[in-house]
Structures are given as structure tokens and as C-alpha cells.
Amino acid sequence: MFLDISIYLIFIYIIGLLSFFIFFKIFYFLPDFGWGISKTIGLVLIGSISWIFLYLKWFNLNFILLISILFILLFLSSYLIWKNLALYKEIKKNLKNILLVDLIFLFFFFLALFLKGFDSSISGTEKPMDFMMLNSITFSGTNPPNDAWFGGLSISYYYFGYWLIACTSVITGIANSIIFTLSIPLIVGLSASAIFSIIFLFTKDSKLSTKILCGLIGCLALLISSNLSTIWVLLDIYNFVPENILDWYSGTDYQHIITSNNWRPEDHWWWWNSSRVINTFSSDGVSLDYTIQEFPFFSILIGDLHPHFISIPFVLTSIVCIFSIHKFHIENGAITKFRIFPITLFTGIFIMSVGFINFWDFSILFLLYFLIVFGLWLKSNTKIKNLILDFIFPSTFGFLIGLFVFSGFYFFTSQSQINFPYILPVIYNTRFIHFLTVWGLFIIPVLYLIFLNLNLRVSFCKNKTKALLFSIFVVLIPVLLRLLVLLIFNGEFNGLYLASIFSLTNFFLSIISFLSLYLFLQKVFYGNDVIKQFILGMIFVSFYLIFLAENFYLNDFFGNRMNTVFKFYYQAWILLSIVIGVSVTNIINNTNRYQKLFIYPIIIIFLISTYFSISTTATKLSLNNEFNIDGAQFLTKTNSDEKEVIDYIAKNLNNNDKIIESYGDSYSDFSRISAFTGIPTIIGWPFHELQWRGSVQDIEHRKNVVDRIFLMNNNPEDVKLLKNYKNYILIIGPRERQKFSNIHVEDFDNFGTRIFQNSSYILFKIK
């Protein structure tokens, strides 16, 4: 266990060092010269290069390829060190900052490892699906990787995050079941070091103690804090409010905590509802607006290795890159200047890689990127032609290069999960009490920064009117479009639609969006404080994303705004975690004693938000699980026969083999053997494949094939069908017997050879 962790960290530090020496000249303005994001960039470097080599069919994904890439990066970094020896004196001066950021990485890595180690089983929720993705990549060793749950076709989901994780497995030689466990602490550590580095930069004029404190606040807000649903949990378990208040909050009959000890609930999965706050119910209790509001600590707690969670440090790194362009332009002029072009190009490619990790991240990164570009153009006070030539073109060029680099995914293997019409208007808006519950942690810090900037004295000119009108226009766009769409499709405005559009939540979001955009434009017109400009830009992007989710949703597989709210809220949480650290810094540094009063409600709300992480961690530890980092080890105790089958298949089958096992419901144990080995089966979790591919006909056909094979009973047509699957490994175990109760095991002796058997499983190789 200790050896695996050590080898894993050594590799992460190697790629971090190599990328640090390659890119430190670009990120010299950071207090740590980019050390806080170097490991993240290193992962993208080795992942991107290996992905391109495999896409060109030059190599397979193996140790030799990855170690060769490391040597290439070593040569490049050595050359850049030799060319920039003078800069290393500056690095030595800032060595304490580098060590401090690295201490943050290690602290949060081991903190998350402690929590994950007591709940490492790759079982339940969507962990088997995540593990399937990882094993599919390492087992197939090809690009595009085979889909273990849709044999014969490649993965159609955005899988680059899993590819990066697979690279760590292949080069270290550590089992995927251990890599899966270590990856969650890695994402936590990378996210913590990145946000700490960003806040350290944005608070550069403060005392060291203040910078450390506020950097930690940002880390805690991002990775430890929760929304304020725990207030209602505490009110419930201590009976502080009457029943009707809880029912009013819920919108229907409140789901009470049944059992609790002196300070926390003890109900099974009592914490689940913290991610399902926003909803509207009909008079008879039917859900009308079911949504998800997951936050990073919830992701850590549940232990799924999903793209939205994996992408956190990569989004933060993208934010640093976007800020770099903003800062360099203010200092050096047009983006087309040679000094700025490398970071512009790198940013475009990097953001396209982040979209490959999680498609939804494009919304926040493109919005922030082009807001900054638009602001830079306004500051240049030039014509529209210059906007296109000096700003849009060089910016877009980087994205086009990134699109070309990953064209194999974007143009060929990815499949859109959005249906026509692609965008639909929201019918039921978020109730304001639910909005406050979800976003209460950030509202006061945001309001303080807006208040602080509104009180700054600025000498206005005609640009004030431009900023005012543009801000009003941008905020009105979603509302006016929503009104127009509802009018077109309904022919009239009824009371429900009008009440929804002009709800208190929409009003509040529009005000914050307007003020933050207006202040951002003011700062661009009248000053060179790039940090204040950027912070206000992040506030606008965060609240505007939430505002958009209140008015429109992407028409995906689920047919409602559940996923739009989920992904937009998650991205806004990342940005606002930076904002809260900067806001607290401003309060601490403020000499106005009345403004310092803002700190007290922030502290109270912050402490309440940490109750969730403390109480849920205690809940996890109370299960008395042994500390273990092997996510497949639980099978040794719960299903040793299946573990024996998985080990046999992993040892004896190669990447040309395929298996036939029963399919079943998502979130269940069905299709576990294909998920745990990466060997393709005919069909895995049908519901998930339907989400990724959208083809009901193909999925139903595969289900029918599996049904006919297991229930063939010597039917001539089914026997003929089975012969199409020559050399497949047919698995008959407890799940197959459960699903196909009329199965005749002996019949398969006529069509296959028993290659493995224990008390629960029989494996046939089809002749």
C-alpha cells in the first residue's frame, strides 16, 4: 500500500517538475511560478501526446510509449533550463511559496486519501461505470478506446479525463483498482494547490498570513464546504421549527431524519438530499422540477470519478491561462504580439483538452475567455475590424489548433447528447429559499465585493453610458428570448410563465449579473487593475451561468433542466470559491470598521457549511471499514468467486477477446466483470449506453441478442446466432441465473468448452 502511494506520487512529481521547467517562463507572474498548476499541465502533456500518437496508429498505450514521452519532455525541459539560467535566481527567491503550495497539495491529497481509504469499494452509484471507462482504455490500448459495455464500438462519451488517469496506471504499473482510489485524492490535491496559487496571486499585496488564510478559505470553500441544506437538517433533528416551516421549505412533505445521535443524523445516506434541494411540486406532491446541485465535497464523499469532478483542477488551470492573457495584454498591448502569442496558443489548446475531459466546461471557459477578450477590445478603443483582427482571430486560432489536435474525438467519436430543439425555456424557476440554501455560502462575499467597488470613486465619461447600456442588454437577453419563445409556442402569456420569469430568484440573479458586468466594464475603461477586473468578470460569469439555467436548459436525454442546473452550478461553484477567498482578503485589509462587520456572517455561514463534511465523514468512519486503497478488494469478502473469475480473465485473456455476460439495471452489479476487466461485452448498462449514444434501436438489438443466447434452448435460429460469436467467452454466474431463470447450462457444452469453473461461475469459450 505504502509502496503504491509512493510510486504514484513520484510519477506525479516527475511530470510536475518537467512541465514546471517547460512553462515557468509563461507563468513567471505567479508567486509560485506555476508550480501549483504544473502537475495538472504535466498530466495533459503526457496524455495529449500519447493520445495523438495512438490516434495516428503509431503506437499502443503502453509503458514504452509513456516513458519515451517523459524522456522527450526531460530533454525539452533541460534545454529550457539551460537557456534561462538567470530566471532560476528568481525561482530560488520564491522557493518558500513553491514549498507552501506543495504543502497544500500534500495536505489535501492525504486528507482525501484518508476519507477514500475507508470507503474504497468500487461498488454502488456510478463507480462501476467510471471503472469500466478506465479499464476499457488500458485494456484496449488503442485510440479510440473500445467500449467494454458496447463491444465492437469505441467509447462515445468524453473520456479524456479517464485517459489521463489510465496513463498514470500504465506508466506506474499500479493496478487500476488502486489507481481508481488514488485518483480522487489526486484531483483534490491538484485542485487545492491550483486554487491556493490563484488566491495567493490575487491577494499579492496582503500580509503572508492573510494570503495563507484566504488561500485556505478558498480551498475549503471549493473542496470541504457544502451548501446550506444542513441548516434544515439541524433544525429538523433538534426540532427548532414547526412542521409547516419544514414543509414550506421542501415544497411538499418534508423528509425527516428518523434517527440521530447528539449531533448528526444516522439515517442511511441521510446526506443524499443535500444535492437535491431545488424542486417544485404539484398540489398532490408530484415533482415538476427535479434537479441536481452536486458540489465538490459531495463528489468526494460519494466517490464517483466523473468528468465534472476530474475536470476541477483543469478548469482552474484554464482560469490561470485566461488571466495570463488578460494580464499580458494590459502590460504588452495587442494579443498578436509575439510575447503573448505562446500563452494564447497554449490556452486555446488547453481549453479544448478540458472540453474533452468534460464537455460542459466549455460554457464557463468560453464565456470567461471571450468576456476578457471583449473587455480588452473595449479598452483598446478601436473599431470592430480591430476586434476581429487583433483579438478574435488570434484567440480563435488557439482554439482551432486545439480542435485540430483533438479532432479525432470532436469530429468522429463523440456523439451529441443534445436533441433538437437544442435549447428550451424553463417553466418552473428556482424558489428563492432553495436558491439561498444552495448559494448562501457565497452571496455575502459577492455582495461585499460589489458594494466595495460601487463605492470607488471613478471619473466618468461617455463610456459610462456604453457600459450601462451594454450591461442592461446582456442581462435582458435571456429574459426577452424566454418571453419570445413562450409566446411563439403558447400564443399567450399565462400567469405561471410570467410569475416564473419575473421571480425573485431571477430578479436577484439579474441584478448581480448586471452590477458585476457593469463594474467589470468600468474597471476596464478606467484602470489597469487586472485582478479587480478579473474578479468582477468571474462574478459575472458565475451568476450569469446560474441566471441562464433559470431561463433556458439544454434539451438533453433527460428532457428537463436537471443536467443543465447540475453542470452550470458545479462550474459556478469553482469560480465563486476563488471569489470568496479574495473577498475575505478585502475585508481583512479594509480599515473601515463597519465594513469589517461583513466578516462575522461570513464566518458563521462558513462554519455551518463545514458541518456537512465533518458529520458525513463521521458517518463514513462509523461504518468500521478497514483502511484499504484497492477498490476491488471488497469482492474478496463479499463475492470471492466473482473475484476469482475477474482475476482469471485479467490474467488469461488478451485485448482481442470478448465476453458475453448478462446486462441489467444501471447502478447495479450487472456487467461487473466487463467493467472490472475492460474486456468488451455485447451490452452493459443499457440506460447509460442510451444516454451516451441515443440509439434505442441498437441497444434493444443487443439486448435481444443476449436474451436469445442465454435462453436459446437449442433453438436452431439461436444456435446459428451463437455461432456468430465464435471465441467469445460466455459467462454463467449468479446474475445470469437470476435474470434468465430458464437457462440450461448443460446445453452450452455442445457449443463451447469450459475453460474455468468454480462454485458459482462457469466460463465457456464458444467454438
Coordinates of N, CA and C in Angstrom, one line a residue, residues 77 647 757:
S77 N 12.7 20.2 -21.3 CA 12.9 21.0 -20.1 C 14.3 21.3 -19.8
D647 N -10.0 -12.2 -11.7 CA -8.5 -12.4 -11.8 C -8.1 -13.3 -12.9
Q757 N -14.1 -22.9 -14.0 CA -15.3 -23.1 -13.2 C -15.0 -23.1 -11.7

